[in-house]
Short mmCIF file of C-alpha atoms in Angstrom, two decimals:
data_model
loop_
_atom_site.label_atom_id
_atom_site.label_comp_id
_atom_site.label_asym_id
_atom_site.label_seq_id
_atom_site.Cartn_x
_atom_site.Cartn_y
_atom_site.Cartn_z
CA MET A 22 46.05 76.89 -2.65
CA LYS A 23 48.37 79.85 -2.96
CA ASN A 24 51.76 78.42 -2.00
CA ILE A 25 53.60 76.24 0.44
CA SER A 26 56.75 77.26 2.27
CA ILE A 27 59.05 74.35 3.02
CA GLU A 28 62.08 74.42 5.27
CA LEU A 29 64.30 71.41 4.88
CA LEU A 30 66.57 70.80 7.86
CA TRP A 31 69.34 68.55 6.64
CA HIS A 32 71.50 66.86 9.27
CA CYS A 33 74.42 64.71 8.28
CA SER A 34 77.24 63.23 10.31
CA ALA A 35 80.73 62.40 9.05
CA GLY A 36 82.78 60.82 11.77
CA SER A 37 82.56 63.06 14.80
CA ALA A 38 81.68 66.08 12.69
CA GLY A 39 78.11 66.99 11.97
CA VAL A 40 76.49 69.21 9.36
CA ASN A 41 73.21 71.03 9.97
CA ARG A 42 71.76 73.27 7.30
CA ALA A 43 68.38 74.72 6.55
CA PHE A 44 67.26 75.20 2.95
CA PRO A 45 64.09 77.22 2.60
CA TYR A 46 62.07 76.64 -0.57
CA ARG A 47 58.78 78.00 -1.86
CA PHE A 48 56.69 76.52 -4.60
CA THR A 49 53.30 77.03 -6.12
CA ARG A 50 50.84 74.28 -6.81
CA LYS A 51 49.56 74.42 -10.35
CA SER A 52 47.13 72.28 -12.31
CA ASN A 53 46.87 69.81 -9.42
CA GLN A 54 50.51 68.81 -9.88
CA THR A 55 53.42 69.57 -7.60
CA ARG A 56 57.10 69.20 -8.33
CA LEU A 57 59.70 69.91 -5.67
CA SER A 58 63.28 70.86 -6.41
CA PHE A 59 65.99 72.05 -4.06
CA PRO A 60 68.55 74.00 -6.06
CA ASN A 61 70.42 75.04 -2.91
CA LEU A 62 70.97 71.51 -1.65
CA PRO A 63 74.76 70.99 -1.30
CA ARG A 64 76.55 68.28 -3.14
CA THR A 65 79.23 66.54 -1.07
CA SER A 66 82.30 64.72 -2.26
CA TYR A 67 82.79 62.76 0.95
CA ARG A 68 80.90 59.77 2.32
CA LEU A 69 78.48 60.47 5.14
CA LYS A 70 77.84 57.93 7.86
CA SER A 71 74.22 58.91 8.33
CA CYS A 72 71.85 61.56 7.09
CA SER A 73 68.42 62.64 8.13
CA ALA A 74 66.09 65.30 6.83
CA THR A 75 63.22 67.04 8.53
CA LEU A 76 60.59 68.89 6.52
CA SER A 77 58.83 71.80 8.09
CA LEU A 78 55.82 72.90 6.04
CA MET A 79 54.04 76.21 6.36
CA VAL A 80 50.99 76.13 4.16
CA GLU A 81 49.32 79.30 3.02
CA MET A 82 45.84 78.50 1.76
CA GLU A 83 43.97 80.64 -0.71
CA GLU A 84 40.43 79.36 -0.63
CA ASN A 85 37.82 80.32 -3.17
CA PRO A 86 35.33 82.63 -1.46
CA LYS A 87 32.08 80.85 -0.68
CA PHE A 88 29.21 81.71 -3.01
CA ASP A 89 26.38 82.45 -0.58
CA ALA A 90 23.13 84.39 -0.67
CA ASP A 91 24.94 87.71 -0.22
CA LYS A 92 27.19 87.07 -3.19
CA ALA A 93 24.20 85.90 -5.23
CA ALA A 94 22.34 89.09 -4.35
CA SER A 95 25.38 91.17 -5.30
CA LEU A 96 25.65 89.36 -8.64
CA VAL A 97 21.99 89.93 -9.47
CA LYS A 98 22.27 93.59 -8.48
CA GLU A 99 25.28 94.07 -10.74
CA LEU A 100 23.63 92.36 -13.70
CA ARG A 101 20.40 94.28 -13.20
CA LYS A 102 22.31 97.54 -13.22
CA ASN A 103 23.95 96.57 -16.49
CA PHE A 104 20.64 95.42 -17.94
CA ASN A 105 18.94 98.68 -16.94
CA SER A 106 21.66 100.57 -18.79
CA GLY A 107 20.13 99.21 -22.00
CA ARG A 108 23.31 97.45 -23.03
CA THR A 109 21.70 94.09 -23.77
CA ARG A 110 18.67 95.44 -25.62
CA SER A 111 20.35 96.44 -28.84
CA TYR A 112 20.30 94.20 -31.89
CA GLU A 113 24.06 94.70 -32.27
CA TRP A 114 24.83 93.40 -28.75
CA ARG A 115 22.67 90.34 -29.19
CA VAL A 116 24.26 89.47 -32.53
CA SER A 117 27.78 89.99 -31.18
CA GLN A 118 27.15 87.56 -28.33
CA LEU A 119 25.58 84.94 -30.60
CA LYS A 120 28.54 85.18 -32.96
CA SER A 121 30.87 84.80 -30.00
CA ILE A 122 29.13 81.58 -28.98
CA GLU A 123 29.46 80.34 -32.57
CA LYS A 124 33.16 81.19 -32.53
CA MET A 125 33.62 79.59 -29.12
CA VAL A 126 32.09 76.28 -30.21
CA GLU A 127 34.10 76.27 -33.42
CA GLU A 128 37.42 77.00 -31.74
CA LYS A 129 36.93 74.83 -28.64
CA GLU A 130 35.31 71.75 -30.18
CA ARG A 131 38.13 69.48 -29.04
CA GLU A 132 37.98 70.73 -25.43
CA ILE A 133 34.20 70.38 -25.39
CA THR A 134 34.40 66.82 -26.69
CA GLU A 135 37.04 65.93 -24.09
CA ALA A 136 34.96 67.36 -21.24
CA LEU A 137 31.90 65.40 -22.33
CA HIS A 138 33.98 62.25 -22.47
CA LYS A 139 35.33 62.87 -18.95
CA ASP A 140 31.84 63.35 -17.56
CA LEU A 141 29.92 60.64 -19.42
CA SER A 142 32.38 58.72 -21.63
CA LYS A 143 30.33 60.22 -24.44
CA PRO A 144 31.67 59.11 -27.84
CA ALA A 145 33.01 61.95 -29.98
CA PHE A 146 30.45 61.26 -32.71
CA GLU A 147 27.58 61.42 -30.23
CA ALA A 148 29.05 64.52 -28.59
CA TYR A 149 29.08 66.30 -31.93
CA ILE A 150 25.60 65.23 -33.04
CA SER A 151 23.70 65.73 -29.80
CA GLU A 152 25.64 68.59 -28.23
CA ILE A 153 27.97 70.61 -30.44
CA SER A 154 25.90 70.61 -33.62
CA GLN A 155 22.76 71.48 -31.64
CA VAL A 156 24.38 74.62 -30.22
CA LYS A 157 25.70 75.58 -33.64
CA SER A 158 22.27 75.09 -35.16
CA SER A 159 20.59 77.20 -32.46
CA CYS A 160 23.10 80.02 -33.01
CA LYS A 161 22.72 79.88 -36.78
CA SER A 162 18.93 79.98 -36.55
CA ALA A 163 18.93 82.87 -34.08
CA LEU A 164 21.36 84.93 -36.14
CA LYS A 165 19.30 84.36 -39.27
CA GLU A 166 15.91 85.11 -37.74
CA LEU A 167 16.65 87.56 -34.92
CA SER A 168 15.86 90.78 -36.80
CA GLY A 169 12.48 89.35 -37.77
CA TRP A 170 11.76 88.14 -34.25
CA MET A 171 12.40 91.64 -32.89
CA ILE A 172 9.97 93.39 -35.25
CA PRO A 173 6.73 94.33 -33.43
CA GLU A 174 3.75 92.25 -34.53
CA LYS A 175 0.91 94.35 -35.99
CA VAL A 176 -2.56 93.74 -34.60
CA LYS A 177 -5.95 94.77 -36.02
CA THR A 178 -7.99 97.21 -33.99
CA SER A 179 -11.78 97.59 -33.66
CA LEU A 180 -14.30 100.35 -34.26
CA THR A 181 -14.39 100.92 -30.51
CA THR A 182 -10.86 102.37 -30.59
CA TYR A 183 -11.07 104.00 -34.06
CA PRO A 184 -8.87 105.67 -35.20
CA SER A 185 -5.99 103.63 -33.77
CA SER A 186 -3.22 101.13 -34.46
CA ALA A 187 -1.82 98.36 -32.28
CA GLU A 188 1.19 96.08 -32.01
CA ILE A 189 2.81 93.49 -29.78
CA VAL A 190 6.34 94.42 -28.75
CA SER A 191 8.76 91.72 -27.60
CA GLU A 192 10.84 93.13 -24.78
CA PRO A 193 13.46 91.34 -22.65
CA LEU A 194 12.31 90.19 -19.25
CA GLY A 195 15.46 91.37 -17.47
CA VAL A 196 17.86 89.23 -15.44
CA VAL A 197 17.19 85.51 -15.93
CA LEU A 198 18.51 82.28 -14.42
CA VAL A 199 19.18 79.10 -16.39
CA ILE A 200 19.75 75.93 -14.32
CA SER A 201 20.88 73.13 -16.61
CA THR A 202 21.25 69.38 -16.24
CA TRP A 203 24.02 66.80 -16.55
CA ASN A 204 22.94 64.42 -19.32
CA PHE A 205 23.53 66.92 -22.13
CA PRO A 206 25.56 69.37 -20.08
CA PHE A 207 26.77 71.48 -22.99
CA SER A 208 23.77 71.81 -25.30
CA LEU A 209 21.13 72.00 -22.56
CA SER A 210 23.17 74.76 -20.91
CA LEU A 211 23.77 76.93 -23.96
CA ASP A 212 20.55 76.38 -25.91
CA PRO A 213 18.39 78.31 -23.42
CA VAL A 214 21.19 80.85 -22.91
CA ILE A 215 21.08 81.51 -26.67
CA GLY A 216 17.35 82.17 -26.34
CA ALA A 217 17.85 84.48 -23.37
CA ILE A 218 20.57 86.45 -25.19
CA SER A 219 18.47 86.64 -28.37
CA ALA A 220 15.66 88.18 -26.33
CA GLY A 221 18.08 90.78 -24.88
CA ASN A 222 18.40 89.58 -21.28
CA ALA A 223 21.23 89.43 -18.79
CA VAL A 224 21.83 85.78 -17.91
CA VAL A 225 23.23 83.63 -15.12
CA LEU A 226 23.94 80.02 -16.04
CA LYS A 227 24.18 77.39 -13.31
CA PRO A 228 25.58 74.18 -14.89
CA SER A 229 25.16 70.82 -13.19
CA GLU A 230 27.81 69.80 -10.67
CA ILE A 231 27.22 66.17 -11.68
CA SER A 232 29.07 66.90 -14.94
CA PRO A 233 32.02 68.80 -13.40
CA ALA A 234 34.36 68.82 -16.40
CA THR A 235 31.76 70.44 -18.65
CA SER A 236 30.69 72.80 -15.87
CA LEU A 237 34.27 74.03 -15.39
CA LEU A 238 34.78 74.37 -19.13
CA LEU A 239 31.58 76.39 -19.55
CA SER A 240 32.69 78.70 -16.76
CA LYS A 241 36.03 79.33 -18.45
CA LEU A 242 34.66 79.67 -21.98
CA VAL A 243 31.82 82.03 -21.09
CA GLU A 244 34.23 84.31 -19.27
CA GLU A 245 36.65 84.20 -22.20
CA TYR A 246 34.22 84.68 -25.07
CA LEU A 247 31.12 86.48 -23.80
CA ASP A 248 30.28 89.82 -22.21
CA LYS A 249 30.73 89.17 -18.49
CA SER A 250 28.93 92.39 -17.63
CA ALA A 251 25.73 90.62 -18.65
CA ILE A 252 26.45 86.87 -18.88
CA ARG A 253 27.86 84.86 -15.98
CA VAL A 254 28.34 81.25 -14.93
CA VAL A 255 28.02 80.14 -11.31
CA GLU A 256 29.43 76.71 -10.51
CA GLY A 257 28.54 74.68 -7.47
CA ALA A 258 26.02 72.28 -6.00
CA VAL A 259 23.04 72.49 -3.67
CA ASP A 260 24.26 75.44 -1.57
CA GLU A 261 25.05 77.58 -4.59
CA THR A 262 21.79 76.71 -6.32
CA THR A 263 19.84 77.48 -3.15
CA SER A 264 21.57 80.86 -2.86
CA LEU A 265 20.64 81.65 -6.45
CA LEU A 266 17.02 80.58 -5.98
CA GLU A 267 16.66 82.93 -3.02
CA GLN A 268 17.08 85.90 -5.37
CA LYS A 269 14.47 87.79 -7.37
CA TRP A 270 14.78 86.80 -11.03
CA ASP A 271 12.70 87.87 -13.99
CA LYS A 272 12.55 84.30 -15.32
CA ILE A 273 13.93 80.88 -14.34
CA LEU A 274 14.42 78.01 -16.75
CA TYR A 275 15.21 74.69 -15.11
CA THR A 276 16.02 71.37 -16.78
CA GLY A 277 16.07 68.25 -14.64
CA SER A 278 13.93 66.07 -12.41
CA ALA A 279 10.34 66.70 -11.34
CA ARG A 280 11.46 66.51 -7.69
CA VAL A 281 13.87 69.43 -8.05
CA GLY A 282 11.42 71.15 -10.40
CA ARG A 283 8.99 71.44 -7.49
CA ILE A 284 11.71 73.05 -5.37
CA VAL A 285 12.52 75.54 -8.12
CA MET A 286 8.87 76.39 -8.62
CA ALA A 287 8.29 76.89 -4.89
CA ALA A 288 11.29 79.22 -4.66
CA ALA A 289 10.12 81.17 -7.72
CA ALA A 290 6.61 81.52 -6.29
CA LYS A 291 7.95 83.60 -3.39
CA HIS A 292 8.84 86.33 -5.90
CA LEU A 293 6.08 85.57 -8.43
CA THR A 294 8.86 84.69 -10.88
CA PRO A 295 7.69 82.92 -14.05
CA VAL A 296 9.31 79.55 -14.73
CA THR A 297 9.93 77.20 -17.62
CA LEU A 298 10.40 73.65 -16.35
CA GLU A 299 11.85 71.00 -18.64
CA LEU A 300 11.41 67.79 -16.70
CA GLY A 301 10.83 64.29 -18.04
CA GLY A 302 8.68 61.24 -17.45
CA LYS A 303 8.11 57.77 -18.79
CA CYS A 304 8.12 58.16 -22.57
CA PRO A 305 6.34 55.25 -24.29
CA ALA A 306 6.84 53.73 -27.74
CA VAL A 307 3.91 51.80 -29.17
CA VAL A 308 4.93 49.27 -31.85
CA ASP A 309 2.45 47.90 -34.41
CA SER A 310 2.97 44.77 -36.50
CA ASN A 311 2.36 46.29 -39.96
CA ILE A 312 5.76 48.02 -40.19
CA ASP A 313 9.33 47.56 -41.32
CA LEU A 314 10.42 46.07 -38.00
CA GLN A 315 14.16 46.37 -38.64
CA VAL A 316 13.95 50.10 -39.32
CA ALA A 317 11.67 50.63 -36.33
CA VAL A 318 14.01 48.70 -34.02
CA ARG A 319 17.07 50.59 -35.19
CA ARG A 320 15.29 53.88 -34.57
CA ILE A 321 14.20 52.76 -31.11
CA ILE A 322 17.81 51.82 -30.28
CA ALA A 323 18.93 55.24 -31.57
CA GLY A 324 16.43 56.87 -29.19
CA LYS A 325 17.44 54.75 -26.23
CA TRP A 326 20.81 53.02 -25.96
CA ALA A 327 22.71 54.92 -28.68
CA LEU A 328 21.94 58.24 -27.02
CA ASN A 329 23.75 58.73 -23.71
CA SER A 330 23.09 55.11 -22.72
CA GLY A 331 19.42 55.88 -22.17
CA GLN A 332 20.08 58.88 -19.92
CA VAL A 333 17.76 61.08 -21.97
CA CYS A 334 14.56 62.82 -20.92
CA ILE A 335 12.92 62.11 -24.29
CA GLY A 336 14.43 58.63 -24.68
CA VAL A 337 12.12 55.63 -25.02
CA ASP A 338 11.36 54.56 -21.46
CA TYR A 339 9.22 51.51 -22.24
CA ILE A 340 7.64 49.74 -25.22
CA ILE A 341 4.06 48.55 -25.63
CA THR A 342 3.26 45.95 -28.27
CA THR A 343 0.95 43.00 -28.80
CA LYS A 344 1.56 39.58 -27.27
CA ASP A 345 1.89 38.11 -30.76
CA LEU A 346 4.56 40.57 -31.91
CA ALA A 347 6.62 40.65 -28.70
CA PRO A 348 8.88 37.60 -29.41
CA LYS A 349 9.71 38.86 -32.89
CA LEU A 350 10.36 42.37 -31.59
CA ILE A 351 12.69 41.07 -28.85
CA ASN A 352 14.68 38.95 -31.31
CA SER A 353 15.06 41.93 -33.63
CA LEU A 354 16.21 44.15 -30.75
CA LYS A 355 18.78 41.54 -29.69
CA TYR A 356 20.16 41.23 -33.21
CA GLU A 357 20.45 44.96 -33.86
CA LEU A 358 21.94 45.68 -30.44
CA GLU A 359 24.68 43.17 -31.17
CA GLN A 360 25.28 44.79 -34.56
CA PHE A 361 25.60 48.21 -32.94
CA PHE A 362 27.56 47.42 -29.76
CA GLY A 363 29.08 43.96 -30.30
CA LYS A 364 28.75 40.76 -28.29
CA ASP A 365 30.19 42.47 -25.20
CA PRO A 366 28.55 45.92 -25.03
CA LEU A 367 30.35 46.68 -21.77
CA GLN A 368 33.51 47.08 -23.86
CA SER A 369 31.87 49.17 -26.59
CA LYS A 370 33.40 52.58 -27.22
CA ASP A 371 30.13 53.70 -28.81
CA MET A 372 28.11 53.72 -25.60
CA SER A 373 28.24 56.28 -22.80
CA ARG A 374 28.67 55.23 -19.18
CA ILE A 375 26.30 55.83 -16.30
CA VAL A 376 26.99 59.29 -14.92
CA SER A 377 27.65 58.40 -11.26
CA SER A 378 27.83 55.57 -8.75
CA SER A 379 24.53 56.65 -7.18
CA GLN A 380 22.77 56.51 -10.55
CA PHE A 381 24.41 53.15 -11.21
CA ALA A 382 23.14 51.81 -7.87
CA ARG A 383 19.63 53.10 -8.58
CA LEU A 384 19.50 51.27 -11.93
CA VAL A 385 20.91 48.05 -10.45
CA LYS A 386 18.25 48.21 -7.74
CA MET A 387 15.58 48.40 -10.45
CA LEU A 388 17.04 45.35 -12.19
CA ASP A 389 17.47 43.31 -9.03
CA GLU A 390 14.03 43.92 -7.56
CA ASP A 391 12.48 40.54 -6.67
CA LYS A 392 9.51 40.81 -9.00
CA VAL A 393 11.65 42.13 -11.85
CA SER A 394 14.92 40.16 -11.90
CA ASP A 395 13.30 37.08 -13.50
CA LYS A 396 11.75 39.25 -16.24
CA VAL A 397 15.11 40.05 -17.87
CA VAL A 398 15.17 38.35 -21.28
CA PHE A 399 18.36 39.94 -22.59
CA GLY A 400 21.45 41.75 -21.30
CA GLY A 401 21.75 43.62 -18.05
CA GLN A 402 25.38 42.73 -17.30
CA ARG A 403 27.10 45.39 -15.28
CA ASP A 404 30.61 46.63 -14.47
CA GLU A 405 30.52 48.86 -11.42
CA SER A 406 34.17 49.86 -11.72
CA GLN A 407 33.47 51.32 -15.17
CA LEU A 408 29.90 52.46 -14.33
CA ARG A 409 28.57 50.50 -17.28
CA ILE A 410 25.38 48.49 -17.69
CA ALA A 411 24.73 46.49 -20.84
CA PRO A 412 21.45 47.12 -22.69
CA ALA A 413 18.74 45.17 -20.90
CA ILE A 414 15.33 44.03 -22.18
CA LEU A 415 12.62 42.97 -19.74
CA LEU A 416 9.26 41.43 -20.63
CA ASP A 417 5.99 42.12 -18.85
CA VAL A 418 7.33 43.54 -15.60
CA PRO A 419 4.65 44.29 -12.96
CA GLU A 420 3.07 47.72 -13.14
CA ASP A 421 3.81 48.36 -9.47
CA SER A 422 7.55 47.68 -9.83
CA GLN A 423 10.03 50.51 -9.42
CA ILE A 424 11.08 50.26 -13.07
CA MET A 425 7.50 51.06 -14.16
CA GLN A 426 6.81 53.67 -11.49
CA GLU A 427 9.88 55.87 -12.06
CA GLU A 428 11.55 57.35 -15.10
CA ILE A 429 14.34 54.86 -15.83
CA PHE A 430 16.97 57.21 -17.26
CA GLY A 431 19.30 54.36 -18.17
CA PRO A 432 19.83 51.41 -20.54
CA LEU A 433 16.94 49.28 -19.25
CA MET A 434 13.95 48.65 -21.55
CA PRO A 435 10.73 47.09 -20.25
CA ILE A 436 8.31 45.71 -22.87
CA LEU A 437 4.64 45.52 -21.93
CA THR A 438 2.25 43.38 -23.96
CA VAL A 439 -1.44 44.01 -24.69
CA GLU A 440 -4.10 42.12 -26.64
CA ASN A 441 -4.82 45.05 -28.97
CA LEU A 442 -2.78 48.20 -29.56
CA GLU A 443 -5.77 50.36 -28.67
CA ASP A 444 -5.33 49.02 -25.12
CA SER A 445 -1.97 50.81 -25.01
CA PHE A 446 -3.78 54.15 -24.77
CA GLU A 447 -5.19 53.20 -21.38
CA VAL A 448 -1.74 52.13 -20.14
CA ILE A 449 -0.15 55.43 -21.21
CA ASN A 450 -2.98 57.60 -19.91
CA SER A 451 -2.85 55.87 -16.51
CA LYS A 452 0.56 57.46 -15.92
CA PRO A 453 1.65 61.11 -15.67
CA LYS A 454 1.84 62.83 -19.05
CA PRO A 455 5.22 62.08 -20.70
CA LEU A 456 7.64 64.51 -22.28
CA ALA A 457 7.49 62.53 -25.55
CA ALA A 458 5.39 59.71 -26.98
CA TYR A 459 6.24 57.52 -29.98
CA LEU A 460 4.17 55.35 -32.29
CA PHE A 461 5.36 52.95 -35.00
CA THR A 462 2.57 52.05 -37.42
CA ASN A 463 1.33 52.34 -40.99
CA ASP A 464 -2.30 52.48 -39.83
CA GLU A 465 -3.56 55.99 -40.56
CA GLN A 466 -6.51 55.71 -38.19
CA LEU A 467 -4.22 54.57 -35.37
CA LYS A 468 -2.00 57.59 -36.02
CA LYS A 469 -4.98 59.95 -35.75
CA ASP A 470 -6.24 58.26 -32.58
CA PHE A 471 -2.78 58.38 -31.01
CA VAL A 472 -2.41 62.12 -31.69
CA GLN A 473 -5.91 62.85 -30.40
CA LYS A 474 -6.02 60.61 -27.33
CA ILE A 475 -2.45 60.75 -25.95
CA SER A 476 -1.31 63.93 -24.21
CA SER A 477 2.46 64.47 -24.18
CA GLY A 478 4.95 67.28 -24.47
CA GLY A 479 5.89 66.19 -27.99
CA MET A 480 5.07 63.33 -30.29
CA LEU A 481 6.77 61.50 -33.14
CA ILE A 482 5.34 58.90 -35.49
CA ASN A 483 7.65 56.18 -36.84
CA ASP A 484 10.86 57.50 -35.28
CA THR A 485 12.30 58.74 -31.98
CA ILE A 486 13.83 61.97 -30.61
CA LEU A 487 14.22 63.74 -33.99
CA HIS A 488 11.34 66.14 -33.34
CA VAL A 489 13.65 68.20 -31.10
CA ALA A 490 15.85 68.95 -34.13
CA VAL A 491 13.04 70.91 -35.82
CA ASP A 492 13.39 74.57 -34.82
CA GLY A 493 9.80 75.29 -35.82
CA LEU A 494 8.49 72.88 -33.17
CA PRO A 495 8.37 73.84 -29.48
CA PHE A 496 10.22 71.62 -27.03
CA GLY A 497 8.53 71.35 -23.68
CA GLY A 498 6.44 69.24 -21.38
CA VAL A 499 2.89 69.08 -20.11
CA GLY A 500 1.67 68.26 -16.63
CA GLU A 501 4.42 66.61 -14.60
CA SER A 502 6.77 66.50 -17.59
CA GLY A 503 7.12 70.27 -17.48
CA MET A 504 5.66 73.63 -18.42
CA GLY A 505 6.62 76.16 -21.05
CA ALA A 506 8.72 75.48 -24.13
CA TYR A 507 11.79 76.64 -26.01
CA HIS A 508 13.87 76.00 -29.19
CA GLY A 509 14.12 78.42 -32.10
CA LYS A 510 11.68 81.30 -31.84
CA PHE A 511 10.08 79.58 -28.86
CA SER A 512 13.34 80.25 -26.97
CA PHE A 513 13.12 83.93 -27.90
CA ASP A 514 9.49 84.02 -26.79
CA ALA A 515 10.23 82.16 -23.54
CA PHE A 516 12.53 84.97 -22.40
CA SER A 517 10.46 87.86 -23.78
CA HIS A 518 7.48 89.78 -22.47
CA LYS A 519 4.85 90.32 -25.13
CA LYS A 520 3.89 93.92 -24.46
CA ALA A 521 0.55 95.11 -25.85
CA VAL A 522 0.75 98.65 -27.29
CA LEU A 523 -2.17 100.72 -28.62
CA TYR A 524 -1.58 104.01 -30.48
CA ARG A 525 -4.23 106.73 -30.77
CA SER A 526 -4.19 110.31 -31.99
CA PHE A 527 -6.04 113.29 -30.55
CA THR A 528 -8.51 113.33 -33.44
CA GLY A 529 -11.77 111.44 -33.51
CA ASP A 530 -12.57 111.98 -29.84
CA ALA A 531 -16.18 110.82 -29.35
CA SER A 532 -18.36 112.24 -26.59
CA VAL A 533 -20.23 108.94 -26.30
CA ARG A 534 -17.70 107.64 -23.74
CA TYR A 535 -18.10 110.61 -21.40
CA PRO A 536 -20.85 111.58 -18.94
CA PRO A 537 -23.65 112.47 -18.87
CA TYR A 538 -24.79 108.99 -19.97
CA THR A 539 -27.92 109.58 -22.08
CA PRO A 540 -30.12 106.90 -23.70
CA GLY A 541 -28.80 108.02 -27.09
CA LYS A 542 -25.18 107.51 -25.97
CA GLN A 543 -26.06 104.10 -24.59
CA ARG A 544 -27.63 103.03 -27.90
CA LEU A 545 -24.58 104.26 -29.83
CA LEU A 546 -22.13 102.59 -27.44
CA LYS A 547 -23.96 99.24 -27.72
CA ALA A 548 -23.94 99.56 -31.50
CA LEU A 549 -20.22 100.34 -31.58
CA ILE A 550 -19.40 97.38 -29.35
CA SER A 551 -21.54 95.04 -31.46
CA GLY A 552 -19.76 96.15 -34.63
CA ASN A 553 -23.05 96.12 -36.58
CA ILE A 554 -22.81 98.90 -39.19
CA ILE A 555 -26.56 99.31 -39.60
CA SER A 556 -27.08 99.65 -35.84
CA ILE A 557 -24.28 102.24 -35.68
CA ILE A 558 -25.81 104.33 -38.48
CA LEU A 559 -29.27 104.18 -36.89
CA ALA A 560 -27.85 105.17 -33.51
CA LEU A 561 -25.95 108.09 -35.03
CA ILE A 562 -29.11 109.53 -36.63
CA GLY A 563 -31.12 108.93 -33.48
CA TRP A 564 -33.15 105.95 -34.72
CA SER A 565 -33.40 102.52 -33.21
CA LYS A 566 -34.03 99.09 -34.68
CA ASP A 567 -36.55 98.43 -31.86
#
């Protein structure tokens, strides 16, 4: 809104006399707050019998221009022009932008924390550990390793191309699109952007509209700190995302649900655009009996309820254990949950809220399903006004229930029981491949079998979620949990084209490759391709091993 013009017509009567005056006033709305003052309003020293005021408002609206396909096309064209100028390819530009992100996070930590709290009631400690520190770590790693990542990789050549040398050159893909998600709206937005910048690309970031405070903050901070000729943020929802997806990109990285992942992939296919999809799935945790149960339980809680209230793509989605261990495991979970979040977890300041009313309703529907509601053995209280659900534990829910068919993405934890832990492999493999799989055991053979027989994006033995903190490990899915990977050098590689380059001189030109094709040339060519030195020598002197 630009401004509002107000005309106040003030009519007062004093006895038979009347007073009519108009007092025009203009004001500007700022920061969603409006204060009206009328400095020209007369003050009277006599008593008026009656007064009335009529407000006439003339509103001048200044609407934000709609971001449609035309504007998206214009944005991509502008960024491609700047990319083609070579601006983003230099080592100096990449380093300057990475340092600016570092500076931005350092200087705006308070604002970032506040935005995350507005969107998810995320505790400050959790915001720092899972969001702010992750971005700092990614920047630090990229700045330290970037020069090495950019060096062409030498490759051995063969006798067939002698004399020659070869290398693999990492070149930026061009103009790339990053569509991020709402559960870690800061780190999952900037982590891939750091990779795209490191690789020398121009970038458009589309944050999630479901976390509006963080989305708005990212838009402001990126414009303030980074080079807007090559790095932009587009806010919005479905219409804006659709407009972006209609464009020709050189790479798209999407983090979110498998449902939307299919839409992104279909849109990318129209332009043969490569994609990295970071999706999710039902991540299992298999718990053996020969372990320190207290430590295991605390680590499971850390990878479920103590991280965004279970709204985590790599969070533990369900537990599999033996029938004998289940009661002991449940009692241990109850005890540790109370230690962490108190007797009334709905009042805990150390647990995030559910992101939206629709997500809240979806989780409640899972809990209240007829064949599930009587399986709750602990927790599950809810406060719709605060969008909070207490940690819930359910025992042996039916496999065909909604809670076992969908990724939960919330504070509900089903526990399935089996006779032997080896039976858990069949349960896991009957479902789509998960983004992460966890095993708690001291049995070395079980560890080997788990690694060999379970396919998942990532895997962690005797803990949860920490594998994503190791820069040397790729983070990505497999099957329906995603494709492609990033983190550390894998982020650099995800946004780079690995260009094969072979160098030859004008010396050593052999006639064997040119017509006419004689039997002698054929023998020599076969010998060269085989790499057998004796055969090559015999062919050169006109002899044959036959």
